[in-house]
């Protein structure tokens, strides 16, 4: 009974996730803040995945989702600085085109500071220990690095900031949360007389050392080099990967990478 309910609930909520995904490619035509639409589109992914896996709502999922959305929206502000002049010439909107590259980079730094706080809050709510916060330290270093290597007058290293650094952040956080959940479960099971049960609001593997494959979806966009970096990192680390690639993404991957 539980599985059909999860499937039905995910199906009924799917339109909420689809709307920002459909709107985002056209956002520059009607707003100066398409990065906010992108952030919303990305934020619903962790929340939707959480509901699909656990079958119920959780504020921890919201905190994680908002953190992920702001993280991606923040580095999209940096990436968009490359197109400031062309956006103005074409008459389409973006934050850098409206307010300038200096304001965009400053805003991105503030947004990523908020992201770090949200990830720390998420770890505290979920009872994660030193493993999670150690990973957050690495994330903070990556954030500082990616903002230090770009400036309003020098965008030559945007790709390193956008793709390489954030690819590292994604891998670090993904591996970190995997290890933190496994560690928390082992700690709970080790308590004298503690029943072997799932956490009340987060799904965990049924076996302590069970590993499920990462699922990487590539739809076709400017992020194909990032997708390549993520895939190679996971494979080199020995993680199993299920790859979902659209026809357009396959052509883009072949062309750009």
PDB file of C-alpha atoms in Angstrom:
ATOM      1  CA  UNK A   1       0.000   0.000   0.000  1.00  0.00           C
ATOM      2  CA  UNK A   2       2.845   2.390   0.816  1.00  0.00           C
ATOM      3  CA  UNK A   3       4.514   2.173  -2.593  1.00  0.00           C
ATOM      4  CA  UNK A   4       1.371   2.980  -4.654  1.00  0.00           C
ATOM      5  CA  UNK A   5       0.681   5.965  -2.376  1.00  0.00           C
ATOM      6  CA  UNK A   6       4.177   7.294  -2.962  1.00  0.00           C
ATOM      7  CA  UNK A   7       3.832   6.871  -6.720  1.00  0.00           C
ATOM      8  CA  UNK A   8       0.419   8.580  -6.754  1.00  0.00           C
ATOM      9  CA  UNK A   9       1.629  11.423  -4.542  1.00  0.00           C
ATOM     10  CA  UNK A  10       4.688  11.995  -6.718  1.00  0.00           C
ATOM     11  CA  UNK A  11       2.515  11.983  -9.849  1.00  0.00           C
ATOM     12  CA  UNK A  12       0.058  14.518  -8.402  1.00  0.00           C
ATOM     13  CA  UNK A  13       2.879  16.832  -7.310  1.00  0.00           C
ATOM     14  CA  UNK A  14       4.811  16.543 -10.583  1.00  0.00           C
ATOM     15  CA  UNK A  15       3.172  19.616 -12.211  1.00  0.00           C
ATOM     16  CA  UNK A  16       4.568  21.805  -9.419  1.00  0.00           C
ATOM     17  CA  UNK A  17       8.052  20.712 -10.443  1.00  0.00           C
ATOM     18  CA  UNK A  18       7.429  20.920 -14.184  1.00  0.00           C
ATOM     19  CA  UNK A  19       6.163  24.529 -14.257  1.00  0.00           C
ATOM     20  CA  UNK A  20       9.450  26.275 -13.328  1.00  0.00           C
ATOM     21  CA  UNK A  21      11.382  23.905 -15.618  1.00  0.00           C
ATOM     22  CA  UNK A  22       9.181  24.900 -18.551  1.00  0.00           C
ATOM     23  CA  UNK A  23       9.177  28.606 -17.689  1.00  0.00           C
ATOM     24  CA  UNK A  24      12.934  28.957 -17.113  1.00  0.00           C
ATOM     25  CA  UNK A  25      14.109  28.834 -20.788  1.00  0.00           C
ATOM     26  CA  UNK A  26      11.808  31.795 -21.508  1.00  0.00           C
ATOM     27  CA  UNK A  27      12.432  33.734 -18.295  1.00  0.00           C
ATOM     28  CA  UNK A  28      14.949  36.154 -19.820  1.00  0.00           C
ATOM     29  CA  UNK A  29      12.205  37.406 -22.120  1.00  0.00           C
ATOM     30  CA  UNK A  30      10.041  38.755 -19.301  1.00  0.00           C
ATOM     31  CA  UNK A  31      12.210  39.235 -16.184  1.00  0.00           C
ATOM     32  CA  UNK A  32      15.613  40.514 -15.149  1.00  0.00           C
ATOM     33  CA  UNK A  33      15.850  37.667 -12.653  1.00  0.00           C
ATOM     34  CA  UNK A  34      15.859  34.374 -14.598  1.00  0.00           C
ATOM     35  CA  UNK A  35      18.388  33.091 -12.037  1.00  0.00           C
ATOM     36  CA  UNK A  36      15.604  33.088  -9.434  1.00  0.00           C
ATOM     37  CA  UNK A  37      13.448  30.944 -11.725  1.00  0.00           C
ATOM     38  CA  UNK A  38      16.387  28.565 -12.172  1.00  0.00           C
ATOM     39  CA  UNK A  39      16.856  28.437  -8.389  1.00  0.00           C
ATOM     40  CA  UNK A  40      13.179  27.534  -7.943  1.00  0.00           C
ATOM     41  CA  UNK A  41      13.382  24.852 -10.641  1.00  0.00           C
ATOM     42  CA  UNK A  42      16.390  23.271  -8.917  1.00  0.00           C
ATOM     43  CA  UNK A  43      14.993  23.627  -5.389  1.00  0.00           C
ATOM     44  CA  UNK A  44      11.998  21.404  -6.114  1.00  0.00           C
ATOM     45  CA  UNK A  45      14.239  18.471  -7.102  1.00  0.00           C
ATOM     46  CA  UNK A  46      15.521  17.520  -3.596  1.00  0.00           C
ATOM     47  CA  UNK A  47      12.090  18.188  -2.090  1.00  0.00           C
ATOM     48  CA  UNK A  48      10.343  16.042  -4.700  1.00  0.00           C
ATOM     49  CA  UNK A  49      12.910  13.260  -4.367  1.00  0.00           C
ATOM     50  CA  UNK A  50      12.503  13.287  -0.586  1.00  0.00           C
ATOM     51  CA  UNK A  51       8.703  12.995  -0.827  1.00  0.00           C
ATOM     52  CA  UNK A  52       8.984  10.258  -3.471  1.00  0.00           C
ATOM     53  CA  UNK A  53      11.360   8.194  -1.314  1.00  0.00           C
ATOM     54  CA  UNK A  54       9.868   8.746   2.148  1.00  0.00           C
ATOM     55  CA  UNK A  55       6.228   9.272   1.213  1.00  0.00           C
ATOM     56  CA  UNK A  56       5.746  12.366   3.371  1.00  0.00           C
ATOM     57  CA  UNK A  57       6.571  16.054   3.793  1.00  0.00           C
ATOM     58  CA  UNK A  58       9.592  17.250   5.761  1.00  0.00           C
ATOM     59  CA  UNK A  59      10.902  20.718   6.589  1.00  0.00           C
ATOM     60  CA  UNK A  60      14.394  19.272   6.399  1.00  0.00           C
ATOM     61  CA  UNK A  61      13.708  18.593   2.719  1.00  0.00           C
ATOM     62  CA  UNK A  62      12.637  22.207   2.265  1.00  0.00           C
ATOM     63  CA  UNK A  63      15.828  23.501   3.890  1.00  0.00           C
ATOM     64  CA  UNK A  64      17.929  21.215   1.687  1.00  0.00           C
ATOM     65  CA  UNK A  65      15.940  22.151  -1.416  1.00  0.00           C
ATOM     66  CA  UNK A  66      16.195  25.899  -0.797  1.00  0.00           C
ATOM     67  CA  UNK A  67      19.922  25.486  -0.141  1.00  0.00           C
ATOM     68  CA  UNK A  68      20.450  23.602  -3.394  1.00  0.00           C
ATOM     69  CA  UNK A  69      18.329  26.088  -5.354  1.00  0.00           C
ATOM     70  CA  UNK A  70      20.170  29.123  -4.001  1.00  0.00           C
ATOM     71  CA  UNK A  71      23.526  27.419  -4.555  1.00  0.00           C
ATOM     72  CA  UNK A  72      22.751  26.917  -8.253  1.00  0.00           C
ATOM     73  CA  UNK A  73      21.076  30.308  -8.646  1.00  0.00           C
ATOM     74  CA  UNK A  74      24.108  31.926  -7.024  1.00  0.00           C
ATOM     75  CA  UNK A  75      26.671  30.455  -9.360  1.00  0.00           C
ATOM     76  CA  UNK A  76      24.383  31.165 -12.317  1.00  0.00           C
ATOM     77  CA  UNK A  77      24.751  34.845 -11.414  1.00  0.00           C
ATOM     78  CA  UNK A  78      28.501  34.451 -11.866  1.00  0.00           C
ATOM     79  CA  UNK A  79      28.120  32.587 -15.155  1.00  0.00           C
ATOM     80  CA  UNK A  80      25.661  35.176 -16.505  1.00  0.00           C
ATOM     81  CA  UNK A  81      28.261  37.932 -16.166  1.00  0.00           C
ATOM     82  CA  UNK A  82      29.807  36.673 -19.416  1.00  0.00           C
ATOM     83  CA  UNK A  83      26.638  37.592 -21.311  1.00  0.00           C
ATOM     84  CA  UNK A  84      26.018  41.043 -19.847  1.00  0.00           C
ATOM     85  CA  UNK A  85      26.698  43.026 -23.017  1.00  0.00           C
ATOM     86  CA  UNK A  86      25.021  40.566 -25.377  1.00  0.00           C
ATOM     87  CA  UNK A  87      21.929  40.454 -23.142  1.00  0.00           C
ATOM     88  CA  UNK A  88      21.707  44.239 -23.290  1.00  0.00           C
ATOM     89  CA  UNK A  89      22.156  44.260 -27.060  1.00  0.00           C
ATOM     90  CA  UNK A  90      19.511  41.567 -27.554  1.00  0.00           C
ATOM     91  CA  UNK A  91      17.098  43.223 -25.139  1.00  0.00           C
ATOM     92  CA  UNK A  92      16.741  40.200 -22.843  1.00  0.00           C
ATOM     93  CA  UNK A  93      16.873  40.306 -19.078  1.00  0.00           C
ATOM     94  CA  UNK A  94      19.424  39.179 -16.531  1.00  0.00           C
ATOM     95  CA  UNK A  95      20.640  40.435 -13.170  1.00  0.00           C
ATOM     96  CA  UNK A  96      24.081  41.477 -14.529  1.00  0.00           C
ATOM     97  CA  UNK A  97      22.489  43.234 -17.505  1.00  0.00           C
ATOM     98  CA  UNK A  98      20.186  45.168 -15.176  1.00  0.00           C
ATOM     99  CA  UNK A  99      22.533  45.949 -12.288  1.00  0.00           C
ATOM    100  CA  UNK A 100      26.057  45.280 -13.589  1.00  0.00           C
ATOM    101  CA  UNK A 101      28.674  42.600 -13.029  1.00  0.00           C
ATOM    102  CA  UNK A 102      29.937  44.013  -9.725  1.00  0.00           C
ATOM    103  CA  UNK A 103      26.464  43.842  -8.165  1.00  0.00           C
ATOM    104  CA  UNK A 104      25.922  40.342  -9.571  1.00  0.00           C
ATOM    105  CA  UNK A 105      29.172  38.991  -8.110  1.00  0.00           C
ATOM    106  CA  UNK A 106      28.498  40.604  -4.728  1.00  0.00           C
ATOM    107  CA  UNK A 107      24.985  39.155  -4.671  1.00  0.00           C
ATOM    108  CA  UNK A 108      26.341  35.711  -5.565  1.00  0.00           C
ATOM    109  CA  UNK A 109      28.740  35.875  -2.589  1.00  0.00           C
ATOM    110  CA  UNK A 110      25.911  36.801  -0.222  1.00  0.00           C
ATOM    111  CA  UNK A 111      23.683  34.044  -1.628  1.00  0.00           C
ATOM    112  CA  UNK A 112      26.388  31.416  -1.144  1.00  0.00           C
ATOM    113  CA  UNK A 113      26.946  32.570   2.450  1.00  0.00           C
ATOM    114  CA  UNK A 114      23.235  31.942   3.034  1.00  0.00           C
ATOM    115  CA  UNK A 115      23.573  28.541   1.328  1.00  0.00           C
ATOM    116  CA  UNK A 116      26.331  27.542   3.724  1.00  0.00           C
ATOM    117  CA  UNK A 117      24.083  28.467   6.661  1.00  0.00           C
ATOM    118  CA  UNK A 118      21.189  26.426   5.241  1.00  0.00           C
ATOM    119  CA  UNK A 119      23.386  23.361   4.753  1.00  0.00           C
ATOM    120  CA  UNK A 120      24.642  23.683   8.336  1.00  0.00           C
ATOM    121  CA  UNK A 121      21.033  23.997   9.556  1.00  0.00           C
ATOM    122  CA  UNK A 122      20.045  20.932   7.563  1.00  0.00           C
ATOM    123  CA  UNK A 123      22.848  18.907   9.160  1.00  0.00           C
ATOM    124  CA  UNK A 124      21.808  20.061  12.627  1.00  0.00           C
ATOM    125  CA  UNK A 125      18.149  19.073  12.054  1.00  0.00           C
ATOM    126  CA  UNK A 126      19.146  15.655  10.766  1.00  0.00           C
ATOM    127  CA  UNK A 127      21.569  14.978  13.606  1.00  0.00           C
ATOM    128  CA  UNK A 128      24.621  14.686  11.374  1.00  0.00           C
ATOM    129  CA  UNK A 129      27.970  14.745  13.100  1.00  0.00           C
ATOM    130  CA  UNK A 130      31.560  15.612  12.323  1.00  0.00           C
ATOM    131  CA  UNK A 131      31.471  13.892   8.911  1.00  0.00           C
ATOM    132  CA  UNK A 132      28.861  16.321   7.595  1.00  0.00           C
ATOM    133  CA  UNK A 133      30.489  19.412   9.024  1.00  0.00           C
ATOM    134  CA  UNK A 134      33.897  18.325   7.760  1.00  0.00           C
ATOM    135  CA  UNK A 135      32.396  18.196   4.287  1.00  0.00           C
ATOM    136  CA  UNK A 136      30.904  21.647   4.806  1.00  0.00           C
ATOM    137  CA  UNK A 137      34.362  23.009   5.552  1.00  0.00           C
ATOM    138  CA  UNK A 138      35.516  21.748   2.147  1.00  0.00           C
ATOM    139  CA  UNK A 139      32.416  23.293   0.597  1.00  0.00           C
ATOM    140  CA  UNK A 140      33.216  26.645   2.222  1.00  0.00           C
ATOM    141  CA  UNK A 141      36.765  26.500   0.842  1.00  0.00           C
ATOM    142  CA  UNK A 142      35.375  25.818  -2.650  1.00  0.00           C
ATOM    143  CA  UNK A 143      32.936  28.731  -2.325  1.00  0.00           C
ATOM    144  CA  UNK A 144      35.693  31.118  -1.290  1.00  0.00           C
ATOM    145  CA  UNK A 145      37.917  29.903  -4.128  1.00  0.00           C
ATOM    146  CA  UNK A 146      35.297  30.233  -6.863  1.00  0.00           C
ATOM    147  CA  UNK A 147      34.525  33.809  -5.863  1.00  0.00           C
ATOM    148  CA  UNK A 148      38.167  34.771  -5.417  1.00  0.00           C
ATOM    149  CA  UNK A 149      39.174  33.906  -8.985  1.00  0.00           C
ATOM    150  CA  UNK A 150      36.618  36.145 -10.727  1.00  0.00           C
ATOM    151  CA  UNK A 151      36.077  39.893 -10.638  1.00  0.00           C
ATOM    152  CA  UNK A 152      33.977  42.431 -12.575  1.00  0.00           C
ATOM    153  CA  UNK A 153      37.004  43.216 -14.739  1.00  0.00           C
ATOM    154  CA  UNK A 154      38.376  39.676 -15.114  1.00  0.00           C
ATOM    155  CA  UNK A 155      35.991  36.872 -16.070  1.00  0.00           C
ATOM    156  CA  UNK A 156      38.635  34.739 -17.781  1.00  0.00           C
ATOM    157  CA  UNK A 157      38.331  32.005 -15.159  1.00  0.00           C
ATOM    158  CA  UNK A 158      34.541  31.813 -14.997  1.00  0.00           C
ATOM    159  CA  UNK A 159      34.516  28.252 -16.353  1.00  0.00           C
ATOM    160  CA  UNK A 160      36.868  27.148 -13.595  1.00  0.00           C
ATOM    161  CA  UNK A 161      34.671  28.881 -11.042  1.00  0.00           C
ATOM    162  CA  UNK A 162      31.396  27.667 -12.546  1.00  0.00           C
ATOM    163  CA  UNK A 163      32.136  24.106 -13.653  1.00  0.00           C
ATOM    164  CA  UNK A 164      35.213  22.814 -11.828  1.00  0.00           C
ATOM    165  CA  UNK A 165      34.618  24.343  -8.406  1.00  0.00           C
ATOM    166  CA  UNK A 166      30.889  23.625  -8.289  1.00  0.00           C
ATOM    167  CA  UNK A 167      31.460  20.128  -9.630  1.00  0.00           C
ATOM    168  CA  UNK A 168      33.683  19.585  -6.593  1.00  0.00           C
ATOM    169  CA  UNK A 169      30.994  21.038  -4.291  1.00  0.00           C
ATOM    170  CA  UNK A 170      28.347  18.718  -5.739  1.00  0.00           C
ATOM    171  CA  UNK A 171      30.514  15.637  -5.369  1.00  0.00           C
ATOM    172  CA  UNK A 172      31.655  16.619  -1.874  1.00  0.00           C
ATOM    173  CA  UNK A 173      28.110  17.241  -0.614  1.00  0.00           C
ATOM    174  CA  UNK A 174      26.701  14.128  -2.291  1.00  0.00           C
ATOM    175  CA  UNK A 175      29.367  11.837  -0.850  1.00  0.00           C
ATOM    176  CA  UNK A 176      29.193  13.670   2.474  1.00  0.00           C
ATOM    177  CA  UNK A 177      25.462  13.198   2.963  1.00  0.00           C
ATOM    178  CA  UNK A 178      25.766   9.539   1.962  1.00  0.00           C
ATOM    179  CA  UNK A 179      28.459   8.940   4.594  1.00  0.00           C
ATOM    180  CA  UNK A 180      26.667  11.042   7.217  1.00  0.00           C
ATOM    181  CA  UNK A 181      23.424   9.058   6.870  1.00  0.00           C
ATOM    182  CA  UNK A 182      25.261   5.734   7.043  1.00  0.00           C
ATOM    183  CA  UNK A 183      27.236   6.889  10.100  1.00  0.00           C
ATOM    184  CA  UNK A 184      24.110   8.124  11.869  1.00  0.00           C
ATOM    185  CA  UNK A 185      22.336   4.831  11.268  1.00  0.00           C
ATOM    186  CA  UNK A 186      25.288   2.807  12.598  1.00  0.00           C
ATOM    187  CA  UNK A 187      25.420   5.046  15.662  1.00  0.00           C
ATOM    188  CA  UNK A 188      21.719   4.569  16.373  1.00  0.00           C
ATOM    189  CA  UNK A 189      21.891   0.821  15.871  1.00  0.00           C
ATOM    190  CA  UNK A 190      24.843   0.619  18.265  1.00  0.00           C
ATOM    191  CA  UNK A 191      22.849   2.001  21.210  1.00  0.00           C
ATOM    192  CA  UNK A 192      22.052  -0.681  23.806  1.00  0.00           C
ATOM    193  CA  UNK A 193      18.552  -1.961  23.277  1.00  0.00           C
ATOM    194  CA  UNK A 194      17.923   0.334  20.336  1.00  0.00           C
ATOM    195  CA  UNK A 195      15.530  -1.139  17.745  1.00  0.00           C
ATOM    196  CA  UNK A 196      16.743  -1.274  14.166  1.00  0.00           C
ATOM    197  CA  UNK A 197      14.365   1.218  12.604  1.00  0.00           C
ATOM    198  CA  UNK A 198      14.463   3.903   9.982  1.00  0.00           C
ATOM    199  CA  UNK A 199      14.803   7.523  10.977  1.00  0.00           C
ATOM    200  CA  UNK A 200      11.319   9.062  11.256  1.00  0.00           C
ATOM    201  CA  UNK A 201      11.782  11.547   8.454  1.00  0.00           C
ATOM    202  CA  UNK A 202      14.640  10.329   6.269  1.00  0.00           C
ATOM    203  CA  UNK A 203      14.880   7.113   4.310  1.00  0.00           C
ATOM    204  CA  UNK A 204      18.043   5.085   4.834  1.00  0.00           C
ATOM    205  CA  UNK A 205      19.291   1.884   3.201  1.00  0.00           C
ATOM    206  CA  UNK A 206      17.827  -1.328   4.578  1.00  0.00           C
ATOM    207  CA  UNK A 207      21.351  -2.728   4.932  1.00  0.00           C
ATOM    208  CA  UNK A 208      24.121  -0.746   6.623  1.00  0.00           C
ATOM    209  CA  UNK A 209      26.523  -1.094   3.700  1.00  0.00           C
ATOM    210  CA  UNK A 210      24.049  -1.216   0.821  1.00  0.00           C
ATOM    211  CA  UNK A 211      24.957   1.115  -2.031  1.00  0.00           C
ATOM    212  CA  UNK A 212      22.443   2.313  -4.540  1.00  0.00           C
ATOM    213  CA  UNK A 213      23.508   3.887  -7.830  1.00  0.00           C
ATOM    214  CA  UNK A 214      23.656   7.628  -8.308  1.00  0.00           C
ATOM    215  CA  UNK A 215      21.181   8.827 -10.923  1.00  0.00           C
ATOM    216  CA  UNK A 216      22.524  11.579 -13.199  1.00  0.00           C
ATOM    217  CA  UNK A 217      20.095  13.215 -15.609  1.00  0.00           C
ATOM    218  CA  UNK A 218      21.374  15.354 -18.494  1.00  0.00           C
ATOM    219  CA  UNK A 219      18.736  17.271 -20.451  1.00  0.00           C
ATOM    220  CA  UNK A 220      20.981  19.400 -22.758  1.00  0.00           C
ATOM    221  CA  UNK A 221      22.145  22.835 -21.687  1.00  0.00           C
ATOM    222  CA  UNK A 222      25.314  24.809 -21.073  1.00  0.00           C
ATOM    223  CA  UNK A 223      26.092  22.521 -18.141  1.00  0.00           C
ATOM    224  CA  UNK A 224      27.302  19.547 -20.150  1.00  0.00           C
ATOM    225  CA  UNK A 225      30.978  20.041 -19.135  1.00  0.00           C
ATOM    226  CA  UNK A 226      29.743  20.101 -15.534  1.00  0.00           C
ATOM    227  CA  UNK A 227      27.802  16.884 -16.147  1.00  0.00           C
ATOM    228  CA  UNK A 228      30.926  15.294 -17.597  1.00  0.00           C
ATOM    229  CA  UNK A 229      32.969  16.334 -14.546  1.00  0.00           C
ATOM    230  CA  UNK A 230      30.350  14.903 -12.184  1.00  0.00           C
ATOM    231  CA  UNK A 231      30.170  11.609 -14.085  1.00  0.00           C
ATOM    232  CA  UNK A 232      33.944  11.174 -14.228  1.00  0.00           C
ATOM    233  CA  UNK A 233      34.278  12.018 -10.548  1.00  0.00           C
ATOM    234  CA  UNK A 234      31.659   9.459  -9.530  1.00  0.00           C
ATOM    235  CA  UNK A 235      33.124   6.753 -11.764  1.00  0.00           C
ATOM    236  CA  UNK A 236      36.704   7.385 -10.615  1.00  0.00           C
ATOM    237  CA  UNK A 237      35.476   7.147  -7.014  1.00  0.00           C
ATOM    238  CA  UNK A 238      34.027   3.708  -7.769  1.00  0.00           C
ATOM    239  CA  UNK A 239      30.348   4.689  -7.441  1.00  0.00           C
ATOM    240  CA  UNK A 240      27.727   2.931  -9.594  1.00  0.00           C
ATOM    241  CA  UNK A 241      25.882   5.394 -11.859  1.00  0.00           C
ATOM    242  CA  UNK A 242      22.588   5.219 -13.727  1.00  0.00           C
ATOM    243  CA  UNK A 243      22.735   7.747 -16.572  1.00  0.00           C
ATOM    244  CA  UNK A 244      19.606   9.289 -18.086  1.00  0.00           C
ATOM    245  CA  UNK A 245      20.356  11.272 -21.251  1.00  0.00           C
ATOM    246  CA  UNK A 246      17.937  12.911 -23.657  1.00  0.00           C
ATOM    247  CA  UNK A 247      18.654  12.798 -27.392  1.00  0.00           C
ATOM    248  CA  UNK A 248      19.478  16.513 -27.418  1.00  0.00           C
ATOM    249  CA  UNK A 249      21.796  16.088 -24.433  1.00  0.00           C
ATOM    250  CA  UNK A 250      23.640  13.255 -26.173  1.00  0.00           C
ATOM    251  CA  UNK A 251      24.372  15.520 -29.137  1.00  0.00           C
ATOM    252  CA  UNK A 252      25.391  18.391 -26.845  1.00  0.00           C
ATOM    253  CA  UNK A 253      27.686  16.167 -24.797  1.00  0.00           C
ATOM    254  CA  UNK A 254      29.377  14.898 -27.953  1.00  0.00           C
ATOM    255  CA  UNK A 255      29.723  18.438 -29.302  1.00  0.00           C
ATOM    256  CA  UNK A 256      30.913  20.234 -26.146  1.00  0.00           C
ATOM    257  CA  UNK A 257      32.922  17.604 -24.320  1.00  0.00           C
TER     258      UNK A 257
END
